[in-house]
Amino acid sequence: MSALPAWIDDRTDHDLDKKLTQRHVVETMLDAERPFFSAEQIRARVSPDVSKETVRNRLIELREIDVVAAETYPESITLYYVNHPESNWPLAPAAKEALSHETPLETLSLSDFVRLRNPAGIRTLVLAGFQLCLVLFVLGTVAALTTVDPAIGSENGLWAAAANLFAVCFVLLFAERIARTVRNDGPRGLVPTRDRSVSK
């Protein structure tokens, strides 16, 4: 990790006895390419055996000494960023631009999902589920009319539903990639060439 700027080094605690230090949190944020983080994203980068509560404690300490700032957005999503002196509060322009490309699902962690702590991410997941249910319903109707049943069966209804949903998601992902290739390169983009087959 790179050396901390002087203005951060002078403010942070140099006590190395803690499982997670202030310096480690800031170094992780500075070394990453993204301008802002949720507490879960920082926890995933610093160490998998550090709890999110520990990360939040360090972030609170860093906010108190003005090294880190935070912005809470609708649906209780809090994003943290290094409070560079030259940044425009409350969020640096680079962070605002990156935030516009961030989806609620990207901020939804497993623990937030289990504890229902990210309403925007959960709502997005539910809406996606509704759309996939509609896709499955249409496919079921077509299968009934054509007397062709491509569905994956199982004695366990939940397993059967999960398997069929997985298959639909896989097909949709594959179809989206084909459509993107056709939009970008035209129909010829689907034909393998030597330039595409050789990795750069």
PDB file of C-alpha atoms in Angstrom:
ATOM      1  CA  MET A   1       0.000   0.000   0.000  1.00  0.00           C
ATOM      2  CA  SER A   2       1.132   3.530  -0.737  1.00  0.00           C
ATOM      3  CA  ALA A   3       2.196   5.960   1.968  1.00  0.00           C
ATOM      4  CA  LEU A   4      -0.555   8.098   3.419  1.00  0.00           C
ATOM      5  CA  PRO A   5      -0.640  11.822   2.615  1.00  0.00           C
ATOM      6  CA  ALA A   6       0.761  13.984   5.395  1.00  0.00           C
ATOM      7  CA  TRP A   7      -2.604  15.518   6.294  1.00  0.00           C
ATOM      8  CA  ILE A   8      -4.027  12.019   6.913  1.00  0.00           C
ATOM      9  CA  ASP A   9      -0.925  10.636   8.622  1.00  0.00           C
ATOM     10  CA  ASP A  10      -0.956  13.504  11.134  1.00  0.00           C
ATOM     11  CA  ARG A  11      -4.570  12.919  12.137  1.00  0.00           C
ATOM     12  CA  THR A  12      -4.889   9.136  12.276  1.00  0.00           C
ATOM     13  CA  ASP A  13      -4.249   6.963  15.303  1.00  0.00           C
ATOM     14  CA  HIS A  14      -0.896   5.129  15.124  1.00  0.00           C
ATOM     15  CA  ASP A  15      -2.023   2.447  17.599  1.00  0.00           C
ATOM     16  CA  LEU A  16      -1.402  -0.915  15.897  1.00  0.00           C
ATOM     17  CA  ASP A  17      -2.967  -3.058  18.643  1.00  0.00           C
ATOM     18  CA  LYS A  18      -6.445  -2.906  17.112  1.00  0.00           C
ATOM     19  CA  LYS A  19      -7.635  -5.674  14.826  1.00  0.00           C
ATOM     20  CA  LEU A  20      -8.445  -3.018  12.234  1.00  0.00           C
ATOM     21  CA  THR A  21      -6.685   0.333  12.348  1.00  0.00           C
ATOM     22  CA  GLN A  22      -7.785   3.690  11.013  1.00  0.00           C
ATOM     23  CA  ARG A  23      -4.757   3.739   8.756  1.00  0.00           C
ATOM     24  CA  HIS A  24      -5.635   0.388   7.188  1.00  0.00           C
ATOM     25  CA  VAL A  25      -9.140   1.610   6.354  1.00  0.00           C
ATOM     26  CA  VAL A  26      -7.866   4.812   4.742  1.00  0.00           C
ATOM     27  CA  GLU A  27      -5.090   3.007   2.856  1.00  0.00           C
ATOM     28  CA  THR A  28      -7.655   0.574   1.477  1.00  0.00           C
ATOM     29  CA  MET A  29      -9.880   3.421   0.296  1.00  0.00           C
ATOM     30  CA  LEU A  30      -6.996   5.305  -1.300  1.00  0.00           C
ATOM     31  CA  ASP A  31      -5.586   2.247  -3.080  1.00  0.00           C
ATOM     32  CA  ALA A  32      -8.941   1.338  -4.609  1.00  0.00           C
ATOM     33  CA  GLU A  33     -10.009   2.764  -7.954  1.00  0.00           C
ATOM     34  CA  ARG A  34     -13.500   3.733  -6.808  1.00  0.00           C
ATOM     35  CA  PRO A  35     -14.127   7.101  -5.087  1.00  0.00           C
ATOM     36  CA  PHE A  36     -16.712   5.943  -2.527  1.00  0.00           C
ATOM     37  CA  PHE A  37     -17.633   2.821  -0.549  1.00  0.00           C
ATOM     38  CA  SER A  38     -20.341   1.300   1.580  1.00  0.00           C
ATOM     39  CA  ALA A  39     -19.211  -0.161   4.904  1.00  0.00           C
ATOM     40  CA  GLU A  40     -19.672  -3.672   3.488  1.00  0.00           C
ATOM     41  CA  GLN A  41     -17.489  -2.912   0.475  1.00  0.00           C
ATOM     42  CA  ILE A  42     -14.709  -1.675   2.752  1.00  0.00           C
ATOM     43  CA  ARG A  43     -15.067  -4.735   4.992  1.00  0.00           C
ATOM     44  CA  ALA A  44     -14.712  -7.051   1.994  1.00  0.00           C
ATOM     45  CA  ARG A  45     -11.471  -5.325   1.001  1.00  0.00           C
ATOM     46  CA  VAL A  46      -9.729  -4.991   4.356  1.00  0.00           C
ATOM     47  CA  SER A  47     -10.180  -8.512   5.717  1.00  0.00           C
ATOM     48  CA  PRO A  48     -12.907 -11.152   5.530  1.00  0.00           C
ATOM     49  CA  ASP A  49     -12.732 -11.883   9.293  1.00  0.00           C
ATOM     50  CA  VAL A  50     -13.413  -8.295  10.359  1.00  0.00           C
ATOM     51  CA  SER A  51     -17.034  -7.514  11.194  1.00  0.00           C
ATOM     52  CA  LYS A  52     -18.939  -4.690   9.545  1.00  0.00           C
ATOM     53  CA  GLU A  53     -19.459  -3.190  13.031  1.00  0.00           C
ATOM     54  CA  THR A  54     -15.676  -2.930  13.449  1.00  0.00           C
ATOM     55  CA  VAL A  55     -15.399  -1.218  10.070  1.00  0.00           C
ATOM     56  CA  ARG A  56     -18.188   1.191  11.008  1.00  0.00           C
ATOM     57  CA  ASN A  57     -16.409   2.022  14.293  1.00  0.00           C
ATOM     58  CA  ARG A  58     -13.226   2.957  12.413  1.00  0.00           C
ATOM     59  CA  LEU A  59     -15.253   4.980   9.910  1.00  0.00           C
ATOM     60  CA  ILE A  60     -16.957   6.865  12.742  1.00  0.00           C
ATOM     61  CA  GLU A  61     -13.539   7.665  14.220  1.00  0.00           C
ATOM     62  CA  LEU A  62     -12.244   8.804  10.839  1.00  0.00           C
ATOM     63  CA  ARG A  63     -15.291  11.034  10.353  1.00  0.00           C
ATOM     64  CA  GLU A  64     -14.691  12.640  13.744  1.00  0.00           C
ATOM     65  CA  ILE A  65     -11.189  13.695  12.666  1.00  0.00           C
ATOM     66  CA  ASP A  66     -12.392  14.802   9.197  1.00  0.00           C
ATOM     67  CA  VAL A  67     -10.388  12.218   7.283  1.00  0.00           C
ATOM     68  CA  VAL A  68     -13.484  10.462   5.971  1.00  0.00           C
ATOM     69  CA  ALA A  69     -16.852  11.980   5.091  1.00  0.00           C
ATOM     70  CA  ALA A  70     -20.145  10.274   4.380  1.00  0.00           C
ATOM     71  CA  GLU A  71     -23.364  10.902   2.540  1.00  0.00           C
ATOM     72  CA  THR A  72     -26.596   9.054   3.305  1.00  0.00           C
ATOM     73  CA  TYR A  73     -28.865   8.582   0.332  1.00  0.00           C
ATOM     74  CA  PRO A  74     -32.521   7.543   0.142  1.00  0.00           C
ATOM     75  CA  GLU A  75     -33.304   4.045   1.400  1.00  0.00           C
ATOM     76  CA  SER A  76     -30.617   4.294   4.106  1.00  0.00           C
ATOM     77  CA  ILE A  77     -27.591   3.769   1.856  1.00  0.00           C
ATOM     78  CA  THR A  78     -24.547   5.428   3.410  1.00  0.00           C
ATOM     79  CA  LEU A  79     -21.465   5.942   1.256  1.00  0.00           C
ATOM     80  CA  TYR A  80     -18.054   6.886   2.652  1.00  0.00           C
ATOM     81  CA  TYR A  81     -15.234   8.704   0.873  1.00  0.00           C
ATOM     82  CA  VAL A  82     -11.884  10.229   1.745  1.00  0.00           C
ATOM     83  CA  ASN A  83     -12.529  13.870   2.631  1.00  0.00           C
ATOM     84  CA  HIS A  84      -9.768  15.439   0.561  1.00  0.00           C
ATOM     85  CA  PRO A  85      -9.341  19.139   1.441  1.00  0.00           C
ATOM     86  CA  GLU A  86      -9.796  20.092  -2.213  1.00  0.00           C
ATOM     87  CA  SER A  87     -13.060  18.172  -2.597  1.00  0.00           C
ATOM     88  CA  ASN A  88     -16.389  19.946  -2.800  1.00  0.00           C
ATOM     89  CA  TRP A  89     -18.550  18.836   0.126  1.00  0.00           C
ATOM     90  CA  PRO A  90     -20.643  16.765   0.463  1.00  0.00           C
ATOM     91  CA  LEU A  91     -19.460  14.580  -2.392  1.00  0.00           C
ATOM     92  CA  ALA A  92     -16.554  14.946  -4.785  1.00  0.00           C
ATOM     93  CA  PRO A  93     -17.506  15.257  -8.479  1.00  0.00           C
ATOM     94  CA  ALA A  94     -15.878  11.918  -9.305  1.00  0.00           C
ATOM     95  CA  ALA A  95     -17.951  10.225  -6.615  1.00  0.00           C
ATOM     96  CA  LYS A  96     -21.157  11.824  -7.873  1.00  0.00           C
ATOM     97  CA  GLU A  97     -20.451  10.613 -11.398  1.00  0.00           C
ATOM     98  CA  ALA A  98     -19.681   7.095 -10.184  1.00  0.00           C
ATOM     99  CA  LEU A  99     -22.779   7.073  -8.006  1.00  0.00           C
ATOM    100  CA  SER A 100     -24.974   7.675 -11.043  1.00  0.00           C
ATOM    101  CA  HIS A 101     -23.796   4.308 -12.424  1.00  0.00           C
ATOM    102  CA  GLU A 102     -24.227   2.432  -9.140  1.00  0.00           C
ATOM    103  CA  THR A 103     -27.310   0.214  -8.960  1.00  0.00           C
ATOM    104  CA  PRO A 104     -29.109  -0.659  -5.711  1.00  0.00           C
ATOM    105  CA  LEU A 105     -28.183  -4.314  -6.173  1.00  0.00           C
ATOM    106  CA  GLU A 106     -24.472  -3.409  -6.151  1.00  0.00           C
ATOM    107  CA  THR A 107     -24.861  -2.025  -2.653  1.00  0.00           C
ATOM    108  CA  LEU A 108     -26.881  -5.025  -1.411  1.00  0.00           C
ATOM    109  CA  SER A 109     -24.698  -7.340   0.676  1.00  0.00           C
ATOM    110  CA  LEU A 110     -25.653 -10.799   1.942  1.00  0.00           C
ATOM    111  CA  SER A 111     -25.935  -9.586   5.531  1.00  0.00           C
ATOM    112  CA  ASP A 112     -28.099  -6.617   4.475  1.00  0.00           C
ATOM    113  CA  PHE A 113     -30.354  -8.979   2.541  1.00  0.00           C
ATOM    114  CA  VAL A 114     -30.723 -11.415   5.453  1.00  0.00           C
ATOM    115  CA  ARG A 115     -31.422  -8.591   7.908  1.00  0.00           C
ATOM    116  CA  LEU A 116     -33.547  -6.610   5.398  1.00  0.00           C
ATOM    117  CA  ARG A 117     -31.395  -3.499   5.893  1.00  0.00           C
ATOM    118  CA  ASN A 118     -31.176  -2.229   2.302  1.00  0.00           C
ATOM    119  CA  PRO A 119     -34.727  -1.414   1.117  1.00  0.00           C
ATOM    120  CA  ALA A 120     -33.653  -0.105  -2.301  1.00  0.00           C
ATOM    121  CA  GLY A 121     -31.606  -3.211  -3.089  1.00  0.00           C
ATOM    122  CA  ILE A 122     -34.286  -5.579  -1.808  1.00  0.00           C
ATOM    123  CA  ARG A 123     -37.021  -3.748  -3.728  1.00  0.00           C
ATOM    124  CA  THR A 124     -34.951  -3.930  -6.913  1.00  0.00           C
ATOM    125  CA  LEU A 125     -34.413  -7.661  -6.322  1.00  0.00           C
ATOM    126  CA  VAL A 126     -38.142  -8.205  -5.784  1.00  0.00           C
ATOM    127  CA  LEU A 127     -39.071  -6.269  -8.936  1.00  0.00           C
ATOM    128  CA  ALA A 128     -36.567  -8.329 -10.914  1.00  0.00           C
ATOM    129  CA  GLY A 129     -38.177 -11.452  -9.438  1.00  0.00           C
ATOM    130  CA  PHE A 130     -41.614 -10.280 -10.563  1.00  0.00           C
ATOM    131  CA  GLN A 131     -40.318  -9.725 -14.090  1.00  0.00           C
ATOM    132  CA  LEU A 132     -38.734 -13.180 -14.177  1.00  0.00           C
ATOM    133  CA  CYS A 133     -41.999 -14.677 -12.916  1.00  0.00           C
ATOM    134  CA  LEU A 134     -43.753 -13.017 -15.849  1.00  0.00           C
ATOM    135  CA  VAL A 135     -41.181 -14.484 -18.236  1.00  0.00           C
ATOM    136  CA  LEU A 136     -41.726 -17.957 -16.749  1.00  0.00           C
ATOM    137  CA  PHE A 137     -45.503 -17.522 -16.969  1.00  0.00           C
ATOM    138  CA  VAL A 138     -45.273 -16.622 -20.674  1.00  0.00           C
ATOM    139  CA  LEU A 139     -42.947 -19.557 -21.333  1.00  0.00           C
ATOM    140  CA  GLY A 140     -45.353 -21.855 -19.493  1.00  0.00           C
ATOM    141  CA  THR A 141     -48.254 -20.606 -21.601  1.00  0.00           C
ATOM    142  CA  VAL A 142     -46.297 -21.184 -24.819  1.00  0.00           C
ATOM    143  CA  ALA A 143     -45.295 -24.654 -23.630  1.00  0.00           C
ATOM    144  CA  ALA A 144     -48.925 -25.528 -22.860  1.00  0.00           C
ATOM    145  CA  LEU A 145     -50.101 -24.364 -26.306  1.00  0.00           C
ATOM    146  CA  THR A 146     -47.356 -26.232 -28.149  1.00  0.00           C
ATOM    147  CA  THR A 147     -47.569 -29.334 -25.904  1.00  0.00           C
ATOM    148  CA  VAL A 148     -43.813 -29.056 -25.377  1.00  0.00           C
ATOM    149  CA  ASP A 149     -42.626 -29.035 -21.779  1.00  0.00           C
ATOM    150  CA  PRO A 150     -38.934 -27.991 -21.509  1.00  0.00           C
ATOM    151  CA  ALA A 151     -39.241 -27.318 -17.777  1.00  0.00           C
ATOM    152  CA  ILE A 152     -36.870 -28.931 -15.288  1.00  0.00           C
ATOM    153  CA  GLY A 153     -38.815 -31.182 -12.932  1.00  0.00           C
ATOM    154  CA  SER A 154     -38.239 -32.213  -9.341  1.00  0.00           C
ATOM    155  CA  GLU A 155     -40.253 -33.713  -6.478  1.00  0.00           C
ATOM    156  CA  ASN A 156     -39.294 -30.634  -4.484  1.00  0.00           C
ATOM    157  CA  GLY A 157     -41.243 -27.690  -5.868  1.00  0.00           C
ATOM    158  CA  LEU A 158     -38.741 -25.106  -4.650  1.00  0.00           C
ATOM    159  CA  TRP A 159     -35.844 -26.956  -6.268  1.00  0.00           C
ATOM    160  CA  ALA A 160     -37.754 -27.174  -9.535  1.00  0.00           C
ATOM    161  CA  ALA A 161     -38.576 -23.458  -9.416  1.00  0.00           C
ATOM    162  CA  ALA A 162     -34.957 -22.566  -8.632  1.00  0.00           C
ATOM    163  CA  ALA A 163     -33.628 -24.764 -11.462  1.00  0.00           C
ATOM    164  CA  ASN A 164     -36.045 -23.294 -13.997  1.00  0.00           C
ATOM    165  CA  LEU A 165     -35.307 -19.752 -12.831  1.00  0.00           C
ATOM    166  CA  PHE A 166     -31.571 -20.399 -13.115  1.00  0.00           C
ATOM    167  CA  ALA A 167     -32.029 -21.724 -16.662  1.00  0.00           C
ATOM    168  CA  VAL A 168     -34.093 -18.665 -17.666  1.00  0.00           C
ATOM    169  CA  CYS A 169     -31.533 -16.268 -16.160  1.00  0.00           C
ATOM    170  CA  PHE A 170     -28.696 -18.058 -17.979  1.00  0.00           C
ATOM    171  CA  VAL A 171     -30.535 -17.857 -21.317  1.00  0.00           C
ATOM    172  CA  LEU A 172     -31.390 -14.170 -20.758  1.00  0.00           C
ATOM    173  CA  LEU A 173     -27.763 -13.359 -19.949  1.00  0.00           C
ATOM    174  CA  PHE A 174     -26.577 -15.183 -23.069  1.00  0.00           C
ATOM    175  CA  ALA A 175     -29.230 -13.439 -25.214  1.00  0.00           C
ATOM    176  CA  GLU A 176     -28.268 -10.015 -23.796  1.00  0.00           C
ATOM    177  CA  ARG A 177     -24.622 -10.565 -24.705  1.00  0.00           C
ATOM    178  CA  ILE A 178     -25.562 -11.570 -28.244  1.00  0.00           C
ATOM    179  CA  ALA A 179     -27.813  -8.505 -28.603  1.00  0.00           C
ATOM    180  CA  ARG A 180     -25.056  -6.223 -27.274  1.00  0.00           C
ATOM    181  CA  THR A 181     -22.553  -7.699 -29.737  1.00  0.00           C
ATOM    182  CA  VAL A 182     -24.965  -7.202 -32.656  1.00  0.00           C
ATOM    183  CA  ARG A 183     -25.664  -3.597 -31.598  1.00  0.00           C
ATOM    184  CA  ASN A 184     -21.977  -2.762 -31.275  1.00  0.00           C
ATOM    185  CA  ASP A 185     -20.455  -4.735 -34.161  1.00  0.00           C
ATOM    186  CA  GLY A 186     -23.407  -5.725 -36.347  1.00  0.00           C
ATOM    187  CA  PRO A 187     -24.265  -9.325 -37.280  1.00  0.00           C
ATOM    188  CA  ARG A 188     -20.637  -9.936 -38.291  1.00  0.00           C
ATOM    189  CA  GLY A 189     -19.687  -9.542 -34.634  1.00  0.00           C
ATOM    190  CA  LEU A 190     -21.152 -12.997 -33.979  1.00  0.00           C
ATOM    191  CA  VAL A 191     -18.684 -14.653 -36.346  1.00  0.00           C
ATOM    192  CA  PRO A 192     -15.416 -15.601 -34.600  1.00  0.00           C
ATOM    193  CA  THR A 193     -12.341 -14.065 -36.211  1.00  0.00           C
ATOM    194  CA  ARG A 194      -8.658 -14.365 -35.537  1.00  0.00           C
ATOM    195  CA  ASP A 195      -8.601 -10.878 -33.967  1.00  0.00           C
ATOM    196  CA  ARG A 196     -11.349 -11.791 -31.506  1.00  0.00           C
ATOM    197  CA  SER A 197     -10.001 -15.247 -30.704  1.00  0.00           C
ATOM    198  CA  VAL A 198      -6.529 -13.992 -29.790  1.00  0.00           C
ATOM    199  CA  SER A 199      -6.505 -12.454 -26.342  1.00  0.00           C
ATOM    200  CA  LYS A 200      -4.715  -9.166 -25.989  1.00  0.00           C
TER     201      LYS A 200
END
